Tab-separated table of C-alpha atoms in Angstrom:
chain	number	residue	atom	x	y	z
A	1	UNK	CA	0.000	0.000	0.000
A	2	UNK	CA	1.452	3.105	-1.367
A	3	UNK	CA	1.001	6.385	1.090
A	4	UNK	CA	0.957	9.451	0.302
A	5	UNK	CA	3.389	11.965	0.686
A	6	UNK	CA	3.709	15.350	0.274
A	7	UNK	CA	7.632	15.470	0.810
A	8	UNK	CA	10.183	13.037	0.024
A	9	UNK	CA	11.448	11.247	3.353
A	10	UNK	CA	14.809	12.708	2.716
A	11	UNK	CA	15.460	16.615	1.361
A	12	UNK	CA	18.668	18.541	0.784
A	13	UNK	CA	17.238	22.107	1.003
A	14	UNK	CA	19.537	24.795	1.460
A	15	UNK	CA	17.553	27.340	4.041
A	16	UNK	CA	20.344	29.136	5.298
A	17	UNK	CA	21.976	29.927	1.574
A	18	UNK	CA	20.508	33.792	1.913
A	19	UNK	CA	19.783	33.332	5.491
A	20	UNK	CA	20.767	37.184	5.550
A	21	UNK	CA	18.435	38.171	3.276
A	22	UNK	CA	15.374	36.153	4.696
A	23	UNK	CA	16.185	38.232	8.030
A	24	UNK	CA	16.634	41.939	6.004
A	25	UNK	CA	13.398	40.715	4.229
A	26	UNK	CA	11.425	40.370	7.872
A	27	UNK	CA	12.980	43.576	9.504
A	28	UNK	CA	11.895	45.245	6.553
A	29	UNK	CA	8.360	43.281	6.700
A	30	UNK	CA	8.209	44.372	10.649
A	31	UNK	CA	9.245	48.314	9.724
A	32	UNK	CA	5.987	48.290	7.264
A	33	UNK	CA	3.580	46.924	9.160
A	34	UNK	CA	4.829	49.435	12.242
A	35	UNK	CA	4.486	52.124	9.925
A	36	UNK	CA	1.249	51.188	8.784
A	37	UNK	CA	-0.496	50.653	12.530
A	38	UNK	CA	0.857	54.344	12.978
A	39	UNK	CA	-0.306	55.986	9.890
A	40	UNK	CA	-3.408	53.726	9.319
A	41	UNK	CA	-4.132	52.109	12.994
A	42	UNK	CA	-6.354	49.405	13.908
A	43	UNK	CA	-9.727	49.050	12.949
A	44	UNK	CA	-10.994	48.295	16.858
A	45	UNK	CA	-14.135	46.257	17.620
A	46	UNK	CA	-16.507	47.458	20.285
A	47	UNK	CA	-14.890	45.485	22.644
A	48	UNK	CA	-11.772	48.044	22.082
A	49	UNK	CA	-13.805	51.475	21.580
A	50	UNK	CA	-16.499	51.136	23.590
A	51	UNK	CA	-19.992	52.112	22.297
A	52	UNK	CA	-23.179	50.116	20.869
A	53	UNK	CA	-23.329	47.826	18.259
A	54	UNK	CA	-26.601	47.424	16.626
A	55	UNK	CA	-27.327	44.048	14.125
A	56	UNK	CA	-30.195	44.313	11.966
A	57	UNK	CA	-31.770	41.891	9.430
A	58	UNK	CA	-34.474	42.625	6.551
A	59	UNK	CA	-36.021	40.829	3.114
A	60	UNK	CA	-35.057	44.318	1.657
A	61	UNK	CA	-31.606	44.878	0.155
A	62	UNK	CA	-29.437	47.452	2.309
A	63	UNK	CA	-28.739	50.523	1.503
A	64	UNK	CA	-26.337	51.854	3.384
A	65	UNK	CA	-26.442	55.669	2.525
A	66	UNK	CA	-30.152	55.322	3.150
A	67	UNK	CA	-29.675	53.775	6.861
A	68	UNK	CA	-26.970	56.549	7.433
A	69	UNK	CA	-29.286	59.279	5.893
A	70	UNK	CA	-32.018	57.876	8.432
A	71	UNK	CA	-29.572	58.591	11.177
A	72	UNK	CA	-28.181	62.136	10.521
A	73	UNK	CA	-31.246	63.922	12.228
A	74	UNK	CA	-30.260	61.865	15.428
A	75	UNK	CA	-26.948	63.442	16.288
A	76	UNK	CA	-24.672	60.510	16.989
A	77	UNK	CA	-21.661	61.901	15.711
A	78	UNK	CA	-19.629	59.221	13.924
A	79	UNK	CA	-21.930	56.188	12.471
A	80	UNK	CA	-20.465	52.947	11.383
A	81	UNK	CA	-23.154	50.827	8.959
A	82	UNK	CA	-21.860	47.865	7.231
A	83	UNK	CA	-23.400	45.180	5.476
A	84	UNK	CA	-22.359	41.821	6.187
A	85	UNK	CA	-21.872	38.738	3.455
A	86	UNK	CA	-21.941	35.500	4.279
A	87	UNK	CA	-22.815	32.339	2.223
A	88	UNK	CA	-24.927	30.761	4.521
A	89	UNK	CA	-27.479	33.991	4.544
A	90	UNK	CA	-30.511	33.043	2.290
A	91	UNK	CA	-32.044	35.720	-0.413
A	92	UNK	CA	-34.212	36.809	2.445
A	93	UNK	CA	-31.427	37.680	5.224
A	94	UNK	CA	-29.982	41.158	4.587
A	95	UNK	CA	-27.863	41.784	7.451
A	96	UNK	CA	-25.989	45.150	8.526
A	97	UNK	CA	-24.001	46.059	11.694
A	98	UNK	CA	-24.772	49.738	13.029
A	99	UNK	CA	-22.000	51.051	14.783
A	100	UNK	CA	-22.587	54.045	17.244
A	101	UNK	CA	-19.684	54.779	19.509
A	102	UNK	CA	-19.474	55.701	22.828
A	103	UNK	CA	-19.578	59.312	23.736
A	104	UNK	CA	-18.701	62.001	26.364
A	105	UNK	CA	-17.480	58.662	28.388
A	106	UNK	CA	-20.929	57.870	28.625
A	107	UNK	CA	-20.934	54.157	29.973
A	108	UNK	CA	-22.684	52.754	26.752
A	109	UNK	CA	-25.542	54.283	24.409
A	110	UNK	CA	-28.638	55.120	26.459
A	111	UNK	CA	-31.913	52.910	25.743
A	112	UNK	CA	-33.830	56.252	24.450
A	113	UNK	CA	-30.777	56.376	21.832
A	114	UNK	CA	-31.259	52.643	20.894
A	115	UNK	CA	-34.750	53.248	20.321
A	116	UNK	CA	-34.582	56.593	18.550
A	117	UNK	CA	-31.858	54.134	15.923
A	118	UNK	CA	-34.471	51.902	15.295
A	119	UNK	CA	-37.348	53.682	14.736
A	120	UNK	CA	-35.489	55.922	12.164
A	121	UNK	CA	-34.183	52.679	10.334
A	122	UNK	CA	-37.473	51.193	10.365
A	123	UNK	CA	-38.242	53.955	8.266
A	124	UNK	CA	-36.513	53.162	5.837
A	125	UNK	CA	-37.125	49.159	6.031
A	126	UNK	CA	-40.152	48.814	7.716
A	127	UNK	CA	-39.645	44.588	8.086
A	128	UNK	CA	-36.264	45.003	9.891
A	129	UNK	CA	-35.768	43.350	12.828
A	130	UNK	CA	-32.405	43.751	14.859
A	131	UNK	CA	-31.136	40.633	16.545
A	132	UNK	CA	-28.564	41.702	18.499
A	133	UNK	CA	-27.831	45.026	20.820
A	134	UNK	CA	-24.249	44.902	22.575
A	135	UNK	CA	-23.037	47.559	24.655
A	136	UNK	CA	-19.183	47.749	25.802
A	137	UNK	CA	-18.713	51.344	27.960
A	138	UNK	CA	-15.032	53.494	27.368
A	139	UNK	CA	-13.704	52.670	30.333
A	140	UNK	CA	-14.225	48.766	30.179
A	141	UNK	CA	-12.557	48.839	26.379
A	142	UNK	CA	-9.373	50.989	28.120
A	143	UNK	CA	-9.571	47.995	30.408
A	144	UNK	CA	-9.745	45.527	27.771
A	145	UNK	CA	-7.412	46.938	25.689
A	146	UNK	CA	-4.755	46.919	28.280
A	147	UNK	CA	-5.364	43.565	29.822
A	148	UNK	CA	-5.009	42.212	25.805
A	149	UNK	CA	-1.753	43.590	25.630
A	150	UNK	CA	-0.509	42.674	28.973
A	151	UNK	CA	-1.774	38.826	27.887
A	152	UNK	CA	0.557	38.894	24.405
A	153	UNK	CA	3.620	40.367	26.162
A	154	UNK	CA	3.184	37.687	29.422
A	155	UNK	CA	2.661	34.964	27.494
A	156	UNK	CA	6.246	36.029	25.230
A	157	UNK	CA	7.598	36.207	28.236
A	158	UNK	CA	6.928	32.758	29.787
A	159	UNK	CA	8.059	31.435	26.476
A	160	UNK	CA	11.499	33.295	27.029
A	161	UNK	CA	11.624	32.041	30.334
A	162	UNK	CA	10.795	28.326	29.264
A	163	UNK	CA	12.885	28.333	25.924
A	164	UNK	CA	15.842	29.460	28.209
A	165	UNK	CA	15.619	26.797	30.975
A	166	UNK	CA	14.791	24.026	28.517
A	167	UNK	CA	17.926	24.692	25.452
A	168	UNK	CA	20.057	28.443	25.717
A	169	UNK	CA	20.166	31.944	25.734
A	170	UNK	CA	20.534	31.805	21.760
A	171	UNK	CA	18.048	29.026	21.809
A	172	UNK	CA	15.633	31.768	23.726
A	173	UNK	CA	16.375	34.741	21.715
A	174	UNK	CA	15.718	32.775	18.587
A	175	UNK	CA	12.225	31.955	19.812
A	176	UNK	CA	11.365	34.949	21.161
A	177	UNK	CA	12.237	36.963	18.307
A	178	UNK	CA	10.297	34.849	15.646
A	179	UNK	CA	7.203	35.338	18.120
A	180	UNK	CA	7.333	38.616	18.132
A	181	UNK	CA	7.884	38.695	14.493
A	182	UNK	CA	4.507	37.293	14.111
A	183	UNK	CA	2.715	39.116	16.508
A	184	UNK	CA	3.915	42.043	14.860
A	185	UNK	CA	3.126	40.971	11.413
A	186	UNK	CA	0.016	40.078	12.371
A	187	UNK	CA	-1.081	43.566	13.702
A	188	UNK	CA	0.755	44.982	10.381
A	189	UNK	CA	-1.906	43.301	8.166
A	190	UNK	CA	-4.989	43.707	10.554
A	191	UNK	CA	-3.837	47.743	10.113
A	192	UNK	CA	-3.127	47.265	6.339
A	193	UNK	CA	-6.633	45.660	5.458
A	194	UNK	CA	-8.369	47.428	8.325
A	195	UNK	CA	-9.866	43.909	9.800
A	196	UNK	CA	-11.835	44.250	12.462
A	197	UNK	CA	-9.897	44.397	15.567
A	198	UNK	CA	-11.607	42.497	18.900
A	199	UNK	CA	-10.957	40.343	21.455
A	200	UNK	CA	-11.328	37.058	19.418
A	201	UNK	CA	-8.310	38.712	17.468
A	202	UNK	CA	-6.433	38.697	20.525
A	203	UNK	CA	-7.433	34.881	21.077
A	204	UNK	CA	-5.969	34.533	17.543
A	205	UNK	CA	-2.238	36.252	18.199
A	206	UNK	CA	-1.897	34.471	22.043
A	207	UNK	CA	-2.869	30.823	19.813
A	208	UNK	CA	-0.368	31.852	16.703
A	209	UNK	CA	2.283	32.534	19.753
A	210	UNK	CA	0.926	28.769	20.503
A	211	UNK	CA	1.688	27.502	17.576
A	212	UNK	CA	4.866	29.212	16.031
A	213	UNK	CA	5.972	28.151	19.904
A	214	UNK	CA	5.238	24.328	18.583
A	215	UNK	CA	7.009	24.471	15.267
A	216	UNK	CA	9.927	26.362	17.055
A	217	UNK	CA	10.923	23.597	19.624
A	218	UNK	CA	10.234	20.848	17.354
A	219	UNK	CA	12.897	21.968	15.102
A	220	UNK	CA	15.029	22.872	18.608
A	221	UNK	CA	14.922	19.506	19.570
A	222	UNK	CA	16.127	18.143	16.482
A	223	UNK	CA	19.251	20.774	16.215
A	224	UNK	CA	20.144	19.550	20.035
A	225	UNK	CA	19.961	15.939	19.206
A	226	UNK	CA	22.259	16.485	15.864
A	227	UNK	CA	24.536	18.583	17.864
A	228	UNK	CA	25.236	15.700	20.164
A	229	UNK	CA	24.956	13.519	17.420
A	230	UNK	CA	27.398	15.449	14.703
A	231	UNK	CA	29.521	17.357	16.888
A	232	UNK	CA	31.926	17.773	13.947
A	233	UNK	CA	29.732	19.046	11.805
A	234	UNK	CA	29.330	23.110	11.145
A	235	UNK	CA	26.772	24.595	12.607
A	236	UNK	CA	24.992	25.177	9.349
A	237	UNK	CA	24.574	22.284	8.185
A	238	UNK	CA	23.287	20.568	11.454
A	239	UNK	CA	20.711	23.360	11.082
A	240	UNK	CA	19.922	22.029	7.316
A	241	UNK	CA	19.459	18.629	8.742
A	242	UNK	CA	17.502	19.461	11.490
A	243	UNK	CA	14.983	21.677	9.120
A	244	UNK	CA	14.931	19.006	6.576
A	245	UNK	CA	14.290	16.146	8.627
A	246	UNK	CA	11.349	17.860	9.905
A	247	UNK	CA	9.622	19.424	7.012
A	248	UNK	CA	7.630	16.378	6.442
A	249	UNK	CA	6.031	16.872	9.961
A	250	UNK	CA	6.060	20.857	9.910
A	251	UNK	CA	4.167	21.021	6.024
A	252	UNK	CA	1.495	18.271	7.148
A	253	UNK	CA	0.703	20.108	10.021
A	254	UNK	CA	-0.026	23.166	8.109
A	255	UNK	CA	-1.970	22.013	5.691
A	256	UNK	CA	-3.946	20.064	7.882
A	257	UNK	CA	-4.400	22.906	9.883
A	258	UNK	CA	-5.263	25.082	6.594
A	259	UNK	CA	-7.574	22.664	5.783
A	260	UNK	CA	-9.762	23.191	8.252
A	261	UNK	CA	-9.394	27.337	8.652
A	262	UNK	CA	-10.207	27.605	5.469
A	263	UNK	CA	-13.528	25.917	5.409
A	264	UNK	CA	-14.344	28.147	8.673
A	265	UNK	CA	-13.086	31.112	6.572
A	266	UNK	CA	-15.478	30.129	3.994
A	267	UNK	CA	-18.411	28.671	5.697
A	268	UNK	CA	-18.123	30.300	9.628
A	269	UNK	CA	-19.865	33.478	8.920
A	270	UNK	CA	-18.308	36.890	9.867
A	271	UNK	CA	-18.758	36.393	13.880
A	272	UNK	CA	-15.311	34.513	13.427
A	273	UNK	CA	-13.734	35.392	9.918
A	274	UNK	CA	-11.244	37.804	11.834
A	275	UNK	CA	-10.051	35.426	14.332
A	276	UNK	CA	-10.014	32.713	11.378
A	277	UNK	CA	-7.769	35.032	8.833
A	278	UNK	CA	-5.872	35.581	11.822
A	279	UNK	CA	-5.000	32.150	12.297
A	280	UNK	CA	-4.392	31.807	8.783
A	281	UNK	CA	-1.784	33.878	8.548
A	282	UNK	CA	-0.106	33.091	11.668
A	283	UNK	CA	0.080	29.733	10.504
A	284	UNK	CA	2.171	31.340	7.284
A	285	UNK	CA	4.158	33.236	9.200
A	286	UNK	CA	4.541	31.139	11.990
A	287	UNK	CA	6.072	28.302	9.933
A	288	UNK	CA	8.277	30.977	8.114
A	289	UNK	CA	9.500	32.467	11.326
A	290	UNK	CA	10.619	28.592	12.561
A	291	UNK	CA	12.702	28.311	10.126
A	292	UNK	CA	13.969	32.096	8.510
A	293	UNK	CA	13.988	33.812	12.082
A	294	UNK	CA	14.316	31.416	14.846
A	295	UNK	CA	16.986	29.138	13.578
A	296	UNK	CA	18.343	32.224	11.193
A	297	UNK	CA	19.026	33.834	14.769
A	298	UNK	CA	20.532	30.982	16.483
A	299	UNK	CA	23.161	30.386	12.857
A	300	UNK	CA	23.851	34.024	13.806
A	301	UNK	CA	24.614	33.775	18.075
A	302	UNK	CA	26.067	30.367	17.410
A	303	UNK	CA	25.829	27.778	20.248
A	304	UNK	CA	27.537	25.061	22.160
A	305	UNK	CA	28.549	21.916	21.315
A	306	UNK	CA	29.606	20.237	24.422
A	307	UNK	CA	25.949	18.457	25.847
A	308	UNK	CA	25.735	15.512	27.253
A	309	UNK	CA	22.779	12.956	26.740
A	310	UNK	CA	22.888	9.333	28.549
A	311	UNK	CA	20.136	8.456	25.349
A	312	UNK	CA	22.140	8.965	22.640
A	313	UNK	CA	25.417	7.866	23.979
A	314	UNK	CA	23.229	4.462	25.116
A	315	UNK	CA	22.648	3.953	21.680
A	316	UNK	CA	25.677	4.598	20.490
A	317	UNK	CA	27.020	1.830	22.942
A	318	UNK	CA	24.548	-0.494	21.711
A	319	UNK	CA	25.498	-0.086	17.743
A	320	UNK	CA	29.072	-0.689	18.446
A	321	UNK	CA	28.417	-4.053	21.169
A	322	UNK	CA	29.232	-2.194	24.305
A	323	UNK	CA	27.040	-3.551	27.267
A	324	UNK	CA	25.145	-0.704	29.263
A	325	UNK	CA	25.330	0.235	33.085
């Protein structure tokens, strides 16, 4: 019975051949998207900005400069209306999200103000019905928004703290630097494409730290073992080795993985489309970072060669007839 296989079981890929371009290539990557969350920013949720969010559903199509036009008498200052797509709506379901943010940290839009929204869209649709009414006050997004970042830069730090303990300082740096490579990516392309920003988007970066984390000490374990193992060999190409021997492992998990984001990108609906393209791409740039970053890094810092590790030198006993203690 023939499997199959998406990689051979042996490679000879050369990763580290322009290792110094793949890490220009990411500084330059991490510059951009920096530069874009200043000029641009994020695109917060109400979670993060505090305010009402308003979800309405009609057999009419949506007009959006209608609904807003409906709303200018009201005085609400900014208005957000978007219409939402999904392929699991039927003809029937036209669905927008009104936006109204919080103002003159008032806790959250009053009930008068909720009802004064609807009666001016009904107006214009007279069959809409709104689903959903969420309020998130000023204060509790402040809150939110600095609990969120506390969360990403905790959980970096525990991996530092773990990565050290468990290989080396260059092991550590490595790791922690491809991490927040992809955190910061991340937040680059959520500014670029102005996603919106919310707390299942910070569920999304703390499980790409999760999994870039995964592919990072997979590959670390199997540049330890070959350093015990070839402790001849350069540096570089015990890196190779390791990278290669693993790609089998690191691709199928991926795809896998893709496999099923995908088909909640396509079939989820938009409650969970950011958190979904978030994971997306922190699987792509998760995997990268393993590999162009991470081990890139440790090439650079260099380590030592001088472990010890009763396993290997057990089986090395045992291939050449030595008896074991």
């Amino acid at each position: 019975m023939r499997h199959l296989r998406l990689v051979p079981d042996v490679t000879t890929f050369d990763f580290f051949k322009h290792w110094r371009l793949w890490l220009g290539i990411s500084v330059l990557a991490i510059v951009l998207a920096m530069v874009s969350f200043g000029v641009r920013g994020l695109n917060f949720g109400i979670d993060f900005r505090g305010g009402t969010t308003i979800r309405t559903q009609s057999a009419e199509p949506i007009d959006v400069a209608e609904y807003r036009a409906a709303m200018t008498t009201l005085g609400l200052g900014d208005v957000s209306i978007t219409e939402i797509f999904d392929p699991n709506f039927g003809p029937d379901q036209n669905v927008a999200s009104v936006r109204i943010q919080a103002q003159n940290e008032v806790e959250a839009v009053s009930q008068s103000t909720i009802e004064a929204v609807e009666a001016a869209l009904m107006e214009v649709a007279p069959d809409i019905e709104f689903v959903s009414v969420e309020s998130v006050g000023p204060k509790v997004s402040g809150e939110l928004i600095q609990t969120a970042a506390l969360a990403v830069a905790l959980a970096i730090g525990t991996v530092l703290i773990y990565i050290w303990l468990r290989f080396e300082w260059q092991f550590a740096v490595g790791a922690v630097v491809a991490l927040v490579h992809d955190v910061l990516l991340t937040i680059g392309v959520f500014s670029e494409v102005q996603l919106q920003f919310d707390l299942t988007t910070i569920a999304a970066l703390l499980t790409i730290v999760g999994y870039s984390l995964n592919d990072t000490v997979v590959v670390f374990d199997r540049v330890r073992e070959n350093l015990i193992k070839y402790k001849q060999r350069p540096l570089k190409e015990v890196l190779n080795l390791s990278i290669n021997e693993t790609l089998s492992r690191t691709i199928m998990t991926s795809l896998t993985t893709l496999l099923a984001l995908f088909a909640l990108f396509a079939l989820g609906g938009d409650v969970i489309r950011g958190f979904v393209f978030a994971m997306i791409w922190g699987i792509f740039v998760g995997t990268y970072s393993s590999i162009f970053v991470a081990s890139a890094l440790l090439l650079k810092f260099g380590v030592k060669r001088d472990w010890s590790k009763p396993e290997v030198d057990k089986e090395a006993r045992k291939k050449s007839g030595g008896a074991s203690v």
